[in-house]
Amino acid sequence: MQKNNDRTAVIFDHDGGIDDLLSLVLLLSMDHVDVLGVTITPADCYPDDALLSTLKILSLTGNQSIPVAVGNKVGPNPFPPDWRAQPRVCHSMPAMLRVEETRGNVSALPADEWMVHFLKQSAVSVTVLMTGPCTNLAHALDACPSIAEKIDRVVWMGGAVDVKGNVAMHDHDGTAEWNAYWDPLATHQLISSGVSVLMVPLDATNALPVNRAFLTQLAKVGTEVSDLAGQFWAATVTAIPAYEFTYFLWDILATAVMGLPSSAITVTSGSIAVSVQTPNAGETYRAANGEGNTVQWVSSVDADLVRNYVISQFSRPFSAFTAENVS
Ligand code: AGV
Ligand code: CA
């Protein structure tokens, strides 16, 4: 498989949350990354909102030619409607309303089929970055296992290994992270797929709450991009001040991994298993006796380094986000 060493080809699958949308902005800010496609999982969002915000961000950054595909596969454990509606604020902000989205790049295929179609013909191996449930990719791998050869690695925001989860539901014991819980079977399929997986679980993201100190640091930049990011995040601070409701730089950390120096993160390797039943559906736990599969996960981070990296990327003008050399 052809591999270009100084550039990273990425398919970005997100689920339309506020930090998913900011992750798209962050990913597009990285000079060494070529975003080859954006796919949407209809999980922690309403898909029409997620698509509209995605297209507007692509227009704002001069990336209207990147293909976008919306998924139609859903997991069994829906997100609360309040959370799904929250990112509607993003495409309702002045800078987002002013920019006209274009729809010529929206695929007629659902996201999982687009992934199969794209990867089958791809001459390069790609990184699949996912910041929502992994349902689209699990379906794609199921439909066409040979696409695994085109996947260099998967970087996935999901799971909770040595820390408690963030699911607080009536039939759950609180051990799972939401992306893993939404579609526990897909999580199980991903972990056991044999594809190289780097999880970015709550173990690492817990160090990065969206708090006033971070928002103040970001606000000091005072540019078009940093102000838009600050406005998106400001919409998250009305949450109940409890662990399960607090907003973290979840997806942002998973995305930042694509550009951070390796000194900023600690990666652990081990055998992980996934529960697909109540009361711990979606729990990603250290497996005993050959039960699980070997994956890697980010177990801790240098939080200051991550925050500084994100803020410095968001200090760039939108004009610096346009791909020059996608071939
Ligand atoms: O579990 C974290 C994942 C991330 O992909 N999502 C939100 C991020 O996009 C689900 C989630 C957990 N707690 C939440 C979430 C909250 N308080 N509000 C909205 N979404
Ligand atoms: Ca997400």
XYZ file of C-alpha atoms and ligand atoms in Angstrom:
348
model
C 0.000 0.000 0.000
C 1.360 3.359 -1.056
C 2.217 5.571 1.875
C 3.179 9.204 1.799
C 5.281 9.781 4.875
C 4.870 13.452 5.569
C 1.111 13.656 5.015
C -1.754 11.886 6.758
C -4.865 10.926 4.793
C -7.920 10.983 7.038
C -11.572 10.001 6.852
C -13.363 11.813 9.651
C -16.521 10.245 11.079
C -18.292 12.422 13.640
C -21.668 12.597 15.329
C -22.461 16.288 15.095
C -21.893 17.366 18.712
C -20.411 20.747 19.536
C -16.968 19.247 20.061
C -17.342 17.083 16.940
C -17.858 20.229 14.877
C -14.914 21.956 16.558
C -12.897 18.816 15.851
C -13.640 19.256 12.155
C -12.307 22.814 12.391
C -9.219 21.579 14.266
C -8.564 18.786 11.767
C -8.841 21.177 8.820
C -6.329 23.490 10.533
C -3.589 20.837 10.371
C -1.206 21.406 7.461
C -0.059 17.785 7.302
C -3.578 16.300 7.170
C -5.587 15.652 4.003
C -9.257 15.190 4.881
C -10.538 12.832 2.183
C -14.101 12.579 3.423
C -16.413 13.421 6.297
C -19.078 10.977 7.430
C -21.808 11.538 9.989
C -23.244 9.150 12.556
C -26.785 10.143 13.633
C -26.012 9.698 17.344
C -25.433 12.705 19.668
C -27.125 15.015 17.134
C -29.996 15.315 14.710
C -28.408 14.461 11.382
C -29.877 17.437 9.460
C -28.185 19.794 11.935
C -24.930 17.846 11.777
C -24.909 17.964 7.984
C -25.750 21.664 7.810
C -23.028 22.597 10.330
C -20.507 20.352 8.584
C -21.201 21.933 5.190
C -21.016 25.433 6.610
C -17.651 24.683 8.255
C -16.356 23.288 4.960
C -17.514 26.473 3.203
C -16.023 28.770 5.859
C -12.663 27.062 5.448
C -12.711 26.761 1.643
C -13.075 22.977 1.661
C -16.384 22.590 -0.210
C -14.995 19.811 -2.389
C -14.490 17.330 0.477
C -17.110 14.564 0.137
C -19.670 14.259 2.931
C -21.912 11.245 3.612
C -24.656 10.930 6.228
C -25.187 7.634 8.015
C -28.518 5.880 8.440
C -27.525 3.115 10.857
C -28.489 3.607 14.507
C -27.493 1.972 17.758
C -30.003 0.634 20.304
C -29.314 3.215 23.062
C -30.327 6.703 21.900
C -28.763 9.889 23.250
C -31.021 12.194 25.302
C -32.976 14.552 22.980
C -31.629 17.622 24.821
C -28.081 16.645 23.971
C -29.016 15.859 20.385
C -30.593 19.287 19.929
C -27.747 21.216 21.618
C -25.484 21.605 18.529
C -28.309 23.371 16.639
C -26.865 26.535 18.177
C -23.759 26.049 16.035
C -25.345 26.661 12.633
C -27.478 29.418 14.149
C -24.541 31.670 15.048
C -23.965 34.774 12.910
C -20.719 33.599 11.280
C -22.372 30.290 10.383
C -25.597 31.914 9.131
C -23.656 34.297 6.911
C -21.859 31.520 5.049
C -23.800 29.664 2.372
C -23.392 25.889 2.411
C -22.963 23.989 -0.849
C -24.483 20.538 -1.306
C -22.793 19.299 -4.465
C -20.303 17.303 -2.396
C -22.949 15.376 -0.420
C -22.917 11.710 -1.391
C -26.104 9.907 -2.369
C -24.730 6.905 -0.486
C -25.246 6.375 3.239
C -22.011 6.812 5.209
C -21.192 3.117 5.676
C -21.616 2.422 1.949
C -19.621 5.527 1.071
C -16.774 4.238 3.278
C -16.747 0.895 1.446
C -16.914 2.571 -1.948
C -14.173 5.060 -1.074
C -11.771 2.663 0.616
C -12.071 -0.004 -2.084
C -10.736 2.383 -4.716
C -8.281 4.255 -2.493
C -4.657 4.068 -3.602
C -3.435 5.178 -0.180
C -4.069 3.758 3.264
C -5.991 6.109 5.508
C -6.507 6.949 9.143
C -10.140 6.756 10.210
C -10.724 9.327 12.944
C -14.031 8.805 14.761
C -15.537 11.072 17.394
C -18.898 9.383 17.789
C -20.118 5.798 17.974
C -18.266 3.534 15.524
C -21.421 2.216 13.830
C -20.666 3.387 10.285
C -17.241 1.768 10.271
C -18.496 -1.441 11.916
C -21.139 -1.809 9.179
C -18.594 -1.020 6.472
C -16.152 -3.652 7.764
C -18.980 -6.149 8.022
C -20.105 -5.541 4.446
C -16.583 -5.597 2.994
C -13.867 -6.986 5.315
C -11.106 -6.350 2.744
C -11.313 -2.578 3.330
C -9.368 -3.245 6.559
C -6.248 -3.386 4.356
C -6.785 0.258 3.409
C -7.034 1.406 7.020
C -3.706 2.424 8.470
C -5.226 2.932 11.894
C -8.391 3.985 13.653
C -8.302 6.792 16.210
C -11.540 6.691 18.169
C -12.902 8.890 20.966
C -14.664 6.297 23.041
C -14.471 3.983 26.011
C -13.467 4.208 29.652
C -10.797 1.731 30.725
C -9.625 2.368 34.296
C -12.131 5.124 35.136
C -15.908 5.211 35.482
C -18.095 5.869 32.469
C -20.338 8.849 31.730
C -23.619 7.013 31.027
C -26.288 7.700 33.661
C -29.332 5.697 32.583
C -31.909 3.619 34.429
C -30.730 0.265 33.129
C -27.010 0.952 33.380
C -24.370 0.643 36.098
C -22.368 3.682 34.920
C -19.298 1.822 33.660
C -19.593 2.780 29.974
C -18.691 5.843 27.950
C -21.556 7.103 25.745
C -20.053 6.502 22.284
C -19.328 2.897 23.273
C -22.799 2.488 24.843
C -24.876 3.904 21.952
C -24.045 0.837 19.882
C -22.323 -1.755 22.101
C -22.206 -4.360 19.342
C -20.447 -1.961 16.965
C -17.952 -1.193 19.744
C -17.349 -4.905 20.178
C -16.936 -5.329 16.410
C -14.420 -2.496 16.185
C -12.297 -3.770 19.059
C -12.278 -7.315 17.653
C -11.869 -6.279 13.989
C -8.105 -6.727 13.858
C -7.699 -3.152 12.600
C -5.116 -1.137 14.544
C -7.143 0.883 17.065
C -6.045 3.795 19.245
C -8.848 4.607 21.679
C -9.052 8.027 23.272
C -11.111 7.152 26.343
C -12.351 9.103 29.336
C -9.129 8.094 31.155
C -7.387 10.755 29.059
C -10.180 13.250 28.376
C -11.075 13.675 32.067
C -8.018 15.940 32.382
C -9.577 18.405 29.933
C -12.858 19.917 31.163
C -14.286 22.887 29.266
C -13.962 25.280 32.186
C -13.767 29.020 32.578
C -9.966 29.070 32.680
C -9.793 27.344 29.288
C -12.494 29.556 27.765
C -10.705 32.651 29.090
C -7.372 31.496 27.632
C -9.093 30.943 24.277
C -10.931 34.275 24.430
C -7.625 36.158 24.749
C -6.726 35.126 21.187
C -9.639 37.169 19.831
C -9.590 36.029 16.196
C -12.447 34.955 13.947
C -11.776 31.235 14.426
C -11.020 31.364 18.155
C -14.127 33.472 18.805
C -16.317 31.028 16.886
C -14.839 28.143 18.907
C -15.401 30.059 22.146
C -19.020 30.717 21.173
C -19.638 27.042 20.378
C -18.185 25.988 23.736
C -20.057 28.716 25.623
C -23.239 26.857 24.641
C -22.099 23.894 26.786
C -21.648 25.617 30.155
C -25.311 25.542 31.197
C -25.050 21.789 31.863
C -25.758 20.348 35.312
C -22.419 20.615 37.176
C -21.970 16.882 37.667
C -19.477 14.502 36.054
C -22.017 12.943 33.659
C -23.071 16.345 32.322
C -19.816 18.326 32.343
C -18.385 18.998 28.894
C -14.803 17.896 28.217
C -12.406 18.245 25.276
C -13.329 14.653 24.355
C -13.349 14.711 20.556
C -10.887 17.579 20.507
C -8.278 15.399 22.223
C -8.849 12.525 19.784
C -8.410 14.967 16.905
C -5.420 16.694 18.490
C -3.683 13.301 18.645
C -3.291 13.640 14.862
C -1.048 16.666 15.319
C 0.392 16.607 18.848
C 4.006 15.663 19.579
C 4.204 12.163 21.060
C 5.500 13.644 24.336
C 2.029 15.100 24.961
C 0.292 11.751 25.341
C 0.891 8.457 27.113
C -0.246 5.421 25.154
C -0.971 2.111 26.862
C -1.395 -1.210 25.114
C -3.493 -4.054 26.482
C -6.303 -6.495 25.968
C -9.759 -4.892 26.050
C -13.160 -6.576 26.029
C -16.557 -4.983 25.402
C -19.824 -5.862 27.136
C -22.888 -6.044 24.879
C -25.450 -6.644 27.635
C -27.122 -4.851 30.518
C -26.271 -3.566 33.052
C -22.833 -2.641 31.682
C -23.473 -2.544 27.901
C -20.646 -0.693 26.183
C -18.213 -1.126 29.058
C -14.651 -1.325 27.700
C -12.697 -3.233 30.321
C -9.334 -4.903 30.734
C -9.853 -8.480 29.640
C -8.720 -11.571 31.453
C -7.811 -14.977 29.987
C -7.677 -14.174 26.297
C -11.234 -12.834 26.272
C -10.428 -9.504 24.634
C -8.346 -8.015 21.840
C -5.158 -6.024 21.936
C -5.681 -2.338 21.344
C -3.922 0.845 22.328
C -5.422 3.718 24.242
C -4.364 7.152 25.397
C -4.158 6.723 29.151
C -3.015 10.209 30.123
C -2.117 13.551 28.589
C -0.124 16.688 29.263
C -3.252 18.837 29.570
C -1.460 22.199 29.235
C 0.274 21.060 26.065
C -3.032 19.913 24.559
C -4.817 23.160 25.445
C -1.933 25.242 24.061
C -1.867 23.218 20.847
C -5.623 23.576 20.305
C -5.539 27.290 21.024
C -2.585 27.852 18.716
C -4.360 26.006 15.869
C -7.498 28.070 16.490
C -5.346 31.227 16.330
C -4.869 30.681 12.587
C -7.060 32.535 10.081
C -9.677 30.560 8.124
C -7.591 31.168 4.994
C -4.925 28.836 6.438
C -7.447 25.974 6.560
C -7.878 25.487 2.843
C -6.281 22.398 1.379
C -3.769 23.333 -1.302
C -2.565 20.013 -2.497
C -5.203 17.336 -2.132
C -4.615 15.166 -5.151
O -18.825 10.684 25.733
C -18.305 11.739 25.031
C -18.905 11.883 23.628
C -18.018 12.751 22.754
O -17.877 12.173 21.461
N -20.243 12.539 23.515
C -19.974 13.977 23.465
C -18.685 14.129 22.696
O -18.980 14.560 21.382
C -21.352 12.111 24.372
C -21.586 12.866 25.658
C -21.196 12.514 26.939
N -21.597 13.454 27.834
C -22.237 14.437 27.138
C -22.244 14.092 25.763
C -22.837 15.683 27.525
N -22.854 16.077 28.787
N -23.386 16.439 26.552
C -23.377 16.044 25.268
N -22.813 14.882 24.846
Ca -18.928 13.112 19.518
